[in-house]
Amino acid sequence: MLGLEQPRSVLVTGGAGYIGAHVCRALDASGYLPVAYDNLSHGHAWAVRWGPLEIGDLMDGARLEAVMRLYRPQAVIHLAGLIAAGDSVVDPTRYYHNNLAATLTLLDTMRTCGIHHLVFSSSAGVYGEPDQIPIPEHHPHRPVNPYGATKAMVERILVDFSTAYGFKSVALRYFNAVGAAPNGDIGEAHPNETHLVPLVLDVAAGLRPFAEIFGGDFPTTDGTCIRDYVHVCDLADAHILALSHLDRDVRTRAFNLGSETGASVRQVIDMAIKVTGRPIAIRMRPRRPGDPAMLVADASLAKEVLGWCPGFATLEQQIATAWDWHERYRTIDVRRAALSP
Ligand code: UDP
């Protein structure tokens, strides 16, 4: 019917999570209907605001199939999975089940339903301890923790599915996602936070007594780990570009997504002190297992091929949007309750 065209739907696994919710927001802004598929083990129903929420587990092929048949998505953006590199060393079986086995269920269900386009949330964790900085996509995969290993394995599976079954996929290798939607729509709210920036902002907000620095003896200028922090809205935009790429290119490809600048843990804390205007106490701790010293992206391929153009390139902008969100969100009683012993 004229004027009543349905928006094209995209299934977003992990759509109630931090990056997933920002991806749903970007999909909506680009005229797609984002259908969030999430078991709410880490995500939040309140974060699903731009399309329907279908509660389900990735391991549940029957439920997945029912949702795919209901919405007939043109593509799947697959973000669901466990994300803490340090935890993955301690409890690898959870990572292999949730990130690897579950992804195979997803891919098989996509085949059953005739859906062949996938954008996969991969990670800089595939590289391990890199031979060169910045890291190009062709750098060998030598993950140093099970989390990175699962991402590298799924990327390999996608290549095989492309060859054998005509799948088309784009793997987006995120470096360190930070920040929040600048209008305060949505932001980071992991139930058991392990990531540096939100933890440091908790200290600035008086919700935790001190920030921990995992390792002061790395071969970096100040001895702390260097990471490439990239704004979550810039990551979200790359997914929209990846969908268009799938429409026009036949190859299965991987792209780094980073701001191409490294910041040490100490530099992040110093910037958080500057942005918040609050003191942040620190405690030195031993190295966290499975942490490479330095990860910085060469993101030129994403810029050239996808036309990716990050808008929040500086750490100051990234932490400022995270702090705005943090200030709004921490006033919610739920968060205070969740953090109290
Ligand atoms: N980190 C830290 N203290 C924390 C959390 C993280 O020193 O409380 C360090 C961590 O060792 C890594 C960097 O901060 O070098 C970023 O860690 P995060 O967990 O945020 O992301 P990851 O790099 O593991 O994906």
XYZ file of N, CA and C in Angstrom, residues 13-245:
699
model
N 20.720 -9.540 18.054
C 20.911 -10.373 19.245
C 21.726 -9.555 20.252
N 21.317 -9.606 21.498
C 21.964 -8.754 22.496
C 21.491 -7.308 22.374
N 20.297 -7.120 21.829
C 19.785 -5.765 21.577
C 19.429 -5.006 22.837
N 19.399 -5.691 23.995
C 19.112 -4.993 25.254
C 20.395 -4.645 26.002
N 21.528 -4.956 25.399
C 22.815 -4.674 26.038
C 23.329 -3.285 25.685
N 24.512 -3.004 26.172
C 25.094 -1.663 26.010
C 25.278 -1.296 24.531
N 26.083 -2.066 23.811
C 26.305 -1.714 22.400
C 25.039 -2.009 21.598
N 24.357 -3.108 21.948
C 23.150 -3.490 21.214
C 22.086 -2.396 21.224
N 21.882 -1.771 22.361
C 20.853 -0.725 22.443
C 21.247 0.476 21.579
N 22.532 0.799 21.562
C 22.977 1.903 20.698
C 22.835 1.526 19.218
N 23.033 0.254 18.901
C 22.839 -0.197 17.511
C 21.351 -0.085 17.143
N 20.467 -0.501 18.056
C 19.021 -0.385 17.780
C 18.624 1.077 17.556
N 19.193 1.947 18.349
C 18.913 3.390 18.209
C 19.346 3.873 16.824
N 20.547 3.445 16.383
C 21.056 3.866 15.069
C 20.231 3.249 13.940
N 19.781 2.007 14.125
C 18.949 1.365 13.096
C 17.653 2.152 12.919
N 17.037 2.496 14.033
C 15.788 3.252 13.973
C 16.014 4.583 13.248
N 17.112 5.257 13.578
C 17.402 6.554 12.942
C 17.635 6.393 11.444
N 18.012 5.181 11.007
C 18.265 4.950 9.580
C 17.077 4.295 8.880
N 15.946 4.203 9.550
C 14.734 3.714 8.898
C 14.516 2.216 8.974
N 15.280 1.514 9.785
C 15.069 0.076 9.973
C 14.205 -0.156 11.212
N 13.597 -1.349 11.287
C 12.934 -1.766 12.521
C 13.878 -2.712 13.261
N 14.467 -2.272 14.387
C 15.342 -3.188 15.131
C 14.520 -4.113 16.024
N 14.703 -5.408 15.853
C 14.035 -6.389 16.713
C 15.103 -6.937 17.657
N 14.980 -6.592 18.926
C 15.993 -7.021 19.904
C 15.667 -8.424 20.382
N 16.660 -9.315 20.290
C 16.515 -10.682 20.810
C 17.531 -10.814 21.936
N 17.039 -11.037 23.150
C 17.946 -10.945 24.301
C 17.391 -11.810 25.431
N 18.249 -12.489 26.153
C 17.750 -13.285 27.292
C 17.755 -12.479 28.596
N 18.140 -11.208 28.501
C 18.147 -10.281 29.645
C 19.056 -10.753 30.781
N 20.014 -11.623 30.472
C 20.945 -12.033 31.530
C 21.880 -10.880 31.873
N 22.204 -10.058 30.901
C 23.041 -8.886 31.145
C 22.384 -7.598 30.658
N 21.478 -7.704 29.717
C 20.814 -6.511 29.170
C 19.618 -6.105 30.021
N 18.947 -5.048 29.580
C 17.823 -4.494 30.354
C 16.634 -4.252 29.429
N 15.446 -4.642 29.876
C 14.246 -4.396 29.063
C 14.084 -2.898 28.810
N 14.449 -2.055 29.793
C 14.272 -0.611 29.611
C 15.168 -0.035 28.512
N 16.204 -0.784 28.160
C 17.121 -0.280 27.124
C 16.593 -0.532 25.708
N 15.520 -1.302 25.611
C 14.951 -1.615 24.285
C 13.837 -0.612 24.008
N 14.145 0.415 23.233
C 13.213 1.530 23.069
C 12.884 1.826 21.619
N 13.525 1.130 20.690
C 13.376 1.519 19.286
C 12.724 0.436 18.438
N 12.197 -0.584 19.083
C 11.552 -1.683 18.367
C 11.169 -2.738 19.380
N 10.603 -3.844 18.908
C 10.158 -4.876 19.849
C 11.310 -5.575 20.550
N 11.004 -6.087 21.758
C 11.944 -6.943 22.490
C 11.389 -8.356 22.463
N 12.171 -9.288 21.961
C 11.812 -10.702 22.020
C 12.766 -11.357 23.006
N 12.212 -11.799 24.128
C 13.067 -12.408 25.154
C 13.308 -13.870 24.778
N 14.560 -14.236 24.690
C 14.882 -15.614 24.324
C 16.374 -15.837 24.423
N 16.726 -17.102 24.466
C 18.133 -17.464 24.570
C 18.654 -17.851 23.188
N 19.907 -17.560 22.974
C 20.526 -17.877 21.684
C 20.666 -19.388 21.480
N 20.723 -20.110 22.580
C 20.834 -21.572 22.488
C 19.491 -22.201 22.083
N 18.409 -21.444 22.184
C 17.061 -21.966 21.946
C 16.709 -21.777 20.467
N 17.100 -22.762 19.659
C 16.907 -22.654 18.213
C 15.437 -22.517 17.830
N 14.538 -23.212 18.551
C 13.117 -23.163 18.196
C 12.562 -21.748 18.405
N 12.961 -21.146 19.511
C 12.493 -19.778 19.817
C 13.053 -18.777 18.792
N 14.314 -18.960 18.476
C 14.950 -18.092 17.480
C 14.235 -18.206 16.140
N 13.939 -19.444 15.767
C 13.298 -19.665 14.468
C 11.918 -18.995 14.438
N 11.182 -19.122 15.552
C 9.849 -18.507 15.606
C 9.958 -16.993 15.427
N 10.968 -16.398 16.072
C 11.134 -14.929 15.979
C 11.553 -14.551 14.555
N 12.444 -15.334 13.959
C 12.868 -15.021 12.583
C 11.695 -15.141 11.615
N 10.851 -16.154 11.813
C 9.716 -16.326 10.900
C 8.677 -15.223 11.103
N 8.576 -14.736 12.331
C 7.602 -13.668 12.608
C 8.004 -12.350 11.946
N 9.288 -11.980 12.087
C 9.700 -10.641 11.606
C 10.372 -10.663 10.236
N 10.790 -11.824 9.767
C 11.487 -11.957 8.483
C 12.566 -10.881 8.302
N 13.548 -10.834 9.206
C 14.590 -9.800 9.098
C 15.440 -9.995 7.842
N 15.901 -8.878 7.290
C 16.776 -8.966 6.115
C 18.187 -9.361 6.523
N 18.511 -9.140 7.793
C 19.864 -9.437 8.269
C 19.823 -9.618 9.776
N 20.875 -10.190 10.289
C 21.028 -10.323 11.735
C 22.291 -9.556 12.133
N 22.177 -8.778 13.196
C 23.363 -8.175 13.810
C 23.567 -8.927 15.125
N 24.677 -9.605 15.212
C 24.867 -10.548 16.330
C 25.855 -9.983 17.356
N 25.277 -9.501 18.470
C 26.116 -8.950 19.539
C 26.035 -9.751 20.822
N 25.054 -10.650 20.937
C 24.873 -11.349 22.217
C 26.115 -12.165 22.534
N 26.509 -12.140 23.779
C 27.668 -12.933 24.181
C 28.275 -12.365 25.446
N 29.205 -13.105 25.987
C 29.899 -12.661 27.195
C 31.119 -11.847 26.775
N 31.480 -10.845 27.577
C 32.416 -9.848 27.070
C 33.627 -9.559 27.946
N 33.751 -10.237 29.080
C 34.839 -9.860 29.993
C 36.048 -10.778 29.770
N 37.092 -10.215 29.165
C 38.274 -11.000 28.818
C 38.865 -11.681 30.056
N 38.961 -10.949 31.170
C 39.545 -11.506 32.391
C 38.723 -12.683 32.914
N 37.399 -12.536 32.942
C 36.517 -13.617 33.410
C 36.660 -14.853 32.530
N 36.894 -14.625 31.247
C 36.931 -15.764 30.320
C 38.110 -16.686 30.625
N 39.161 -16.121 31.232
C 40.318 -16.945 31.600
C 39.943 -17.837 32.785
N 39.142 -17.280 33.687
C 38.771 -17.989 34.906
C 37.688 -19.033 34.641
N 36.778 -18.726 33.703
C 35.633 -19.610 33.464
C 35.418 -19.798 31.960
N 36.369 -20.477 31.288
C 36.290 -20.550 29.816
C 35.067 -21.283 29.279
N 34.561 -22.268 30.017
C 33.458 -23.055 29.429
C 32.237 -22.180 29.168
N 31.983 -21.222 30.047
C 30.850 -20.315 29.816
C 31.042 -19.548 28.512
N 32.290 -19.175 28.232
C 32.570 -18.410 27.015
C 32.413 -19.271 25.774
N 32.884 -20.528 25.840
C 32.737 -21.385 24.660
C 31.267 -21.737 24.417
N 30.483 -21.903 25.481
C 29.057 -22.187 25.281
C 28.317 -20.962 24.753
N 28.515 -19.828 25.429
C 27.719 -18.631 25.095
C 28.163 -17.959 23.811
N 29.455 -17.949 23.558
C 29.942 -17.185 22.409
C 30.144 -18.044 21.173
N 30.433 -19.321 21.371
C 30.736 -20.166 20.220
C 29.551 -21.088 19.885
N 29.172 -21.945 20.831
C 28.091 -22.898 20.554
C 26.798 -22.149 20.216
N 26.500 -21.104 20.964
C 25.258 -20.368 20.725
C 25.279 -19.709 19.343
N 26.450 -19.258 18.930
C 26.532 -18.617 17.611
C 26.259 -19.636 16.507
N 26.714 -20.860 16.715
C 26.449 -21.899 15.727
C 24.943 -22.169 15.630
N 24.273 -22.175 16.768
C 22.804 -22.330 16.755
C 22.168 -21.194 15.960
N 22.650 -19.977 16.201
C 22.116 -18.818 15.476
C 22.324 -18.986 13.970
N 23.522 -19.349 13.569
C 23.835 -19.460 12.142
C 23.005 -20.566 11.488
N 22.861 -21.692 12.178
C 22.059 -22.786 11.616
C 20.596 -22.365 11.472
N 20.105 -21.614 12.459
C 18.715 -21.154 12.386
C 18.547 -20.152 11.244
N 19.533 -19.311 11.059
C 19.482 -18.379 9.923
C 19.392 -19.160 8.610
N 20.189 -20.206 8.494
C 20.150 -21.034 7.269
C 18.761 -21.614 7.066
N 18.194 -22.153 8.154
C 16.853 -22.750 8.072
C 15.839 -21.725 7.573
N 16.010 -20.492 8.004
C 15.031 -19.448 7.672
C 15.415 -18.681 6.398
N 16.504 -19.045 5.773
C 16.890 -18.385 4.520
C 17.418 -16.973 4.712
N 18.022 -16.705 5.877
C 18.620 -15.374 6.119
C 20.132 -15.539 6.013
N 20.741 -14.766 5.128
C 22.160 -15.004 4.832
C 23.064 -13.808 5.085
N 22.520 -12.751 5.657
C 23.342 -11.555 5.908
C 23.550 -11.390 7.410
N 24.830 -11.262 7.793
C 25.141 -11.163 9.220
C 26.208 -10.104 9.466
N 25.978 -9.289 10.479
C 27.038 -8.409 10.992
C 27.401 -8.952 12.373
N 28.653 -9.260 12.550
C 29.087 -9.929 13.783
C 29.960 -9.000 14.616
N 29.667 -8.957 15.914
C 30.489 -8.119 16.785
C 31.706 -8.921 17.231
N 32.811 -8.662 16.540
C 34.060 -9.301 16.906
C 34.863 -8.339 17.782
N 36.133 -8.591 17.914
C 36.881 -7.849 18.926
C 38.359 -7.757 18.577
N 38.978 -6.708 19.087
C 40.437 -6.602 19.006
C 41.102 -7.752 19.737
N 40.330 -8.437 20.583
C 40.844 -9.586 21.326
C 41.306 -10.723 20.425
N 40.948 -10.704 19.142
C 41.410 -11.776 18.243
C 42.918 -11.700 18.026
N 43.511 -10.516 18.217
C 44.922 -10.350 17.853
C 45.891 -10.836 18.929
N 45.459 -10.787 20.195
C 46.391 -11.129 21.271
C 47.432 -10.044 21.436
N 48.644 -10.464 21.724
C 49.752 -9.500 21.912
C 50.270 -9.147 20.507
N 50.010 -7.923 20.047
C 50.289 -7.639 18.630
C 51.777 -7.444 18.316
N 52.140 -7.754 17.064
C 53.512 -7.536 16.586
C 53.722 -6.094 16.165
N 52.642 -5.405 15.823
C 52.782 -4.036 15.331
C 51.609 -3.182 15.809
N 51.909 -1.905 15.993
C 50.906 -0.908 16.409
C 51.016 0.248 15.424
N 49.934 0.729 14.817
C 48.566 0.230 14.946
C 48.399 -1.124 14.259
N 47.360 -1.839 14.658
C 47.150 -3.216 14.195
C 46.259 -3.216 12.947
N 46.768 -3.743 11.845
C 45.901 -3.872 10.659
C 45.095 -5.175 10.719
N 44.076 -5.273 9.901
C 43.202 -6.465 9.941
C 43.948 -7.743 9.576
N 45.001 -7.621 8.747
C 45.673 -8.848 8.315
C 46.664 -9.366 9.364
N 46.766 -8.699 10.500
C 47.629 -9.191 11.586
C 47.161 -10.584 11.994
N 48.101 -11.519 12.263
C 47.674 -12.872 12.650
C 46.797 -12.894 13.902
N 45.926 -13.883 13.949
C 45.075 -14.075 15.134
C 45.822 -14.946 16.130
N 46.115 -14.348 17.303
C 46.764 -15.130 18.376
C 46.153 -14.741 19.710
N 44.849 -15.025 19.889
C 44.172 -14.547 21.101
C 44.843 -15.076 22.366
N 44.870 -14.229 23.402
C 45.528 -14.619 24.652
C 44.512 -14.937 25.750
N 43.238 -14.925 25.416
C 42.231 -15.336 26.397
C 41.065 -16.001 25.657
N 40.272 -16.803 26.368
C 39.173 -17.518 25.704
C 38.170 -16.585 25.028
N 37.950 -15.419 25.598
C 37.032 -14.463 24.956
C 37.496 -14.161 23.527
N 38.762 -13.767 23.398
C 39.300 -13.464 22.063
C 39.295 -14.695 21.168
N 39.546 -15.865 21.784
C 39.558 -17.105 20.992
C 38.184 -17.374 20.396
N 37.116 -17.150 21.182
C 35.771 -17.414 20.640
C 35.472 -16.486 19.470
N 35.939 -15.229 19.569
C 35.681 -14.274 18.482
C 36.427 -14.706 17.213
N 37.674 -15.134 17.388
C 38.460 -15.575 16.228
C 37.825 -16.827 15.612
N 37.343 -17.740 16.450
C 36.730 -18.971 15.929
C 35.456 -18.660 15.152
N 34.645 -17.763 15.687
C 33.410 -17.420 14.962
C 33.769 -16.768 13.622
N 34.766 -15.916 13.618
C 35.161 -15.310 12.334
C 35.530 -16.395 11.328
N 36.232 -17.414 11.791
C 36.615 -18.513 10.905
C 35.367 -19.248 10.392
N 34.423 -19.474 11.307
C 33.174 -20.156 10.920
C 32.444 -19.343 9.850
N 32.469 -18.022 9.995
C 31.763 -17.176 9.024
C 32.383 -17.306 7.633
N 33.699 -17.420 7.584
C 34.363 -17.610 6.292
C 33.914 -18.947 5.691
N 33.869 -19.980 6.519
C 33.456 -21.300 6.022
C 31.988 -21.292 5.571
N 31.136 -20.592 6.326
C 29.716 -20.507 5.942
C 29.557 -19.721 4.642
N 30.439 -18.773 4.447
C 30.391 -17.989 3.215
C 30.729 -18.887 2.027
N 31.810 -19.668 2.169
C 32.245 -20.552 1.085
C 31.190 -21.630 0.805
N 30.689 -22.240 1.873
C 29.830 -23.414 1.678
C 28.367 -23.058 1.420
N 27.859 -22.036 2.132
C 26.414 -21.801 2.095
C 26.025 -20.439 1.521
N 26.988 -19.693 1.016
C 26.652 -18.403 0.426
C 26.304 -17.331 1.447
N 26.731 -17.525 2.709
C 26.514 -16.474 3.711
C 27.345 -15.243 3.356
N 26.823 -14.072 3.677
C 27.630 -12.859 3.555
C 27.699 -12.236 4.934
N 28.889 -11.924 5.356
C 28.989 -11.364 6.702
C 30.082 -10.326 6.793
N 29.901 -9.472 7.766
C 30.926 -8.484 8.112
C 31.229 -8.670 9.589
N 32.503 -8.877 9.914
C 32.918 -8.942 11.312
C 33.499 -7.580 11.681
N 32.952 -6.976 12.722
C 33.447 -5.668 13.172
C 34.269 -5.900 14.430
N 35.552 -5.634 14.316
C 36.444 -5.864 15.464
C 36.514 -4.600 16.312
N 35.672 -4.588 17.346
C 35.651 -3.429 18.231
C 36.941 -3.393 19.033
N 37.444 -2.197 19.230
C 38.465 -2.001 20.244
C 37.684 -1.690 21.546
N 37.984 -0.686 22.314
C 37.285 -0.559 23.609
C 36.111 0.418 23.526
N 34.910 -0.132 23.578
C 33.702 0.699 23.468
C 33.512 1.522 24.740
N 33.289 2.817 24.566
C 33.012 3.699 25.711
C 31.996 4.760 25.303
N 31.525 5.523 26.291
C 30.647 6.651 26.013
C 29.183 6.256 26.017
N 28.364 7.221 25.654
C 26.919 7.033 25.685
C 26.295 7.986 24.673
N 25.046 7.701 24.309
C 24.341 8.583 23.377
C 24.361 9.998 23.952
N 24.757 11.002 23.144
C 24.950 12.340 23.711
C 23.670 12.983 24.227
N 22.503 12.544 23.769
C 21.265 13.146 24.281
C 20.762 12.440 25.547
N 21.565 11.497 26.067
C 21.182 10.838 27.318
C 20.146 9.745 27.157
N 19.829 9.358 25.904
C 18.859 8.298 25.633
C 19.210 6.990 26.322
N 20.481 6.667 26.253
C 20.912 5.314 26.602
C 22.396 5.366 26.968
N 22.872 4.363 27.691
C 24.288 4.353 28.058
C 24.664 3.013 28.664
N 25.819 2.981 29.287
C 26.371 1.718 29.775
C 25.808 1.409 31.168
N 25.352 0.176 31.359
C 24.773 -0.200 32.658
C 24.903 -1.694 32.866
N 26.141 -2.176 32.892
C 26.334 -3.607 33.108
C 26.039 -3.956 34.565
N 25.307 -5.051 34.804
C 24.976 -5.404 36.192
C 26.230 -5.656 37.052
N 27.190 -6.376 36.526
C 28.433 -6.591 37.277
C 29.560 -5.968 36.483
N 29.778 -4.706 36.720
C 30.694 -3.947 35.858
C 32.141 -4.412 36.002
N 32.801 -4.599 34.871
C 34.229 -4.933 34.894
C 35.043 -3.928 34.090
N 34.387 -3.039 33.355
C 35.099 -2.159 32.415
C 35.625 -0.893 33.092
N 36.750 -0.469 32.574
C 37.489 0.608 33.230
C 36.689 1.908 33.362
N 36.155 2.413 32.254
C 35.564 3.757 32.308
C 34.369 3.831 33.260
N 33.375 2.934 33.161
C 32.267 3.055 34.124
C 32.703 2.853 35.571
N 33.700 2.008 35.793
C 34.178 1.809 37.173
C 34.811 3.090 37.709
N 35.602 3.732 36.865
C 36.274 4.969 37.274
C 35.233 6.072 37.530
N 34.200 6.101 36.701
C 33.155 7.117 36.899
C 32.345 6.832 38.171
N 32.208 5.555 38.523
C 31.562 5.226 39.804
C 32.342 5.843 40.969
N 33.670 5.815 40.855
C 34.494 6.385 41.933
C 34.280 7.906 41.980
N 34.301 8.542 40.803
C 34.081 9.998 40.754
C 32.722 10.358 41.355
N 31.747 9.464 41.160
C 30.395 9.734 41.654
C 30.218 9.364 43.124
N 31.259 8.796 43.735
C 31.155 8.431 45.150
C 30.484 7.090 45.381
N 30.317 6.289 44.307
C 29.655 4.995 44.453
C 30.626 3.859 44.764
N 31.911 4.097 44.520
C 32.952 3.121 44.883
C 34.084 3.918 45.521
N 34.846 3.294 46.435
C 35.876 4.051 47.153
C 37.116 4.354 46.326
N 37.477 3.463 45.413
C 38.702 3.678 44.627
C 38.625 2.890 43.322
N 39.467 3.323 42.370
C 39.610 2.572 41.113
C 40.838 1.687 41.228
N 40.770 0.514 40.611
C 41.905 -0.403 40.632
C 42.629 -0.322 39.294
N 43.955 -0.316 39.349
C 44.764 -0.353 38.121
C 45.409 -1.728 38.061
N 45.031 -2.487 37.045
C 45.537 -3.861 36.919
C 46.877 -3.870 36.192
N 47.927 -3.730 36.948
C 49.275 -3.831 36.380
C 49.905 -2.475 36.135
N 51.069 -2.267 36.773
C 51.826 -1.033 36.562
C 53.194 -1.322 35.964
N 53.369 -2.580 35.499
C 54.692 -2.993 35.015
C 54.663 -3.432 33.549
N 53.718 -2.905 32.800
C 53.677 -3.225 31.366
C 54.737 -2.395 30.636
N 55.219 -2.868 29.493
C 56.213 -2.108 28.737
C 55.577 -0.942 27.972
N 54.983 -0.021 28.722
C 54.366 1.177 28.129
C 54.951 2.388 28.848
N 54.666 3.578 28.374
C 55.325 4.760 28.939
C 55.088 4.933 30.438
N 53.848 4.693 30.892
C 53.616 4.835 32.341
C 53.410 3.486 33.034
N 53.634 2.402 32.322
C 53.559 1.072 32.932
C 52.168 0.458 32.954
N 51.142 1.247 32.553
C 49.781 0.687 32.559
C 49.354 0.374 31.118
N 48.350 -0.484 31.008
C 47.910 -0.967 29.683
C 47.402 0.163 28.801
N 47.692 0.044 27.532
C 47.192 1.018 26.557
C 46.088 0.367 25.717
N 44.970 1.073 25.607
C 43.843 0.611 24.801
C 43.385 1.738 23.871
N 42.633 1.338 22.855
C 42.075 2.280 21.881
C 40.587 2.417 22.204
N 40.206 3.555 22.777
C 38.813 3.761 23.189
C 38.035 4.377 22.042
N 36.877 3.778 21.765
C 36.076 4.202 20.615
C 34.639 4.404 21.091
N 34.013 5.477 20.612
C 32.689 5.842 21.118
C 31.621 4.877 20.613
N 30.718 4.519 21.509
C 29.699 3.517 21.199
C 28.773 3.975 20.052
N 28.538 5.276 19.919
C 27.688 5.745 18.808
C 28.420 5.600 17.474
N 29.735 5.782 17.497
C 30.513 5.550 16.276
C 30.498 4.064 15.920
N 30.606 3.209 16.923
C 30.486 1.766 16.666
C 29.117 1.461 16.059
N 28.079 2.019 16.660
C 26.711 1.748 16.180
C 26.573 2.164 14.717
N 27.105 3.322 14.370
C 27.021 3.784 12.973
C 27.675 2.791 12.024
N 28.777 2.194 12.463
C 29.486 1.252 11.586
C 28.601 0.050 11.242
N 27.679 -0.328 12.132
C 26.784 -1.458 11.835
C 25.825 -1.115 10.696
N 25.391 0.132 10.673
C 24.478 0.551 9.592
C 25.243 0.516 8.266
N 26.476 1.011 8.296
C 27.305 0.984 7.086
C 27.591 -0.456 6.663
N 27.771 -1.333 7.639
C 28.044 -2.741 7.323
C 26.838 -3.392 6.641
N 25.632 -3.014 7.056
C 24.435 -3.566 6.397
C 24.405 -3.166 4.932
N 24.720 -1.901 4.649
C 24.752 -1.446 3.245
C 25.841 -2.175 2.489
N 26.961 -2.394 3.164
C 28.069 -3.105 2.538
C 27.623 -4.511 2.131
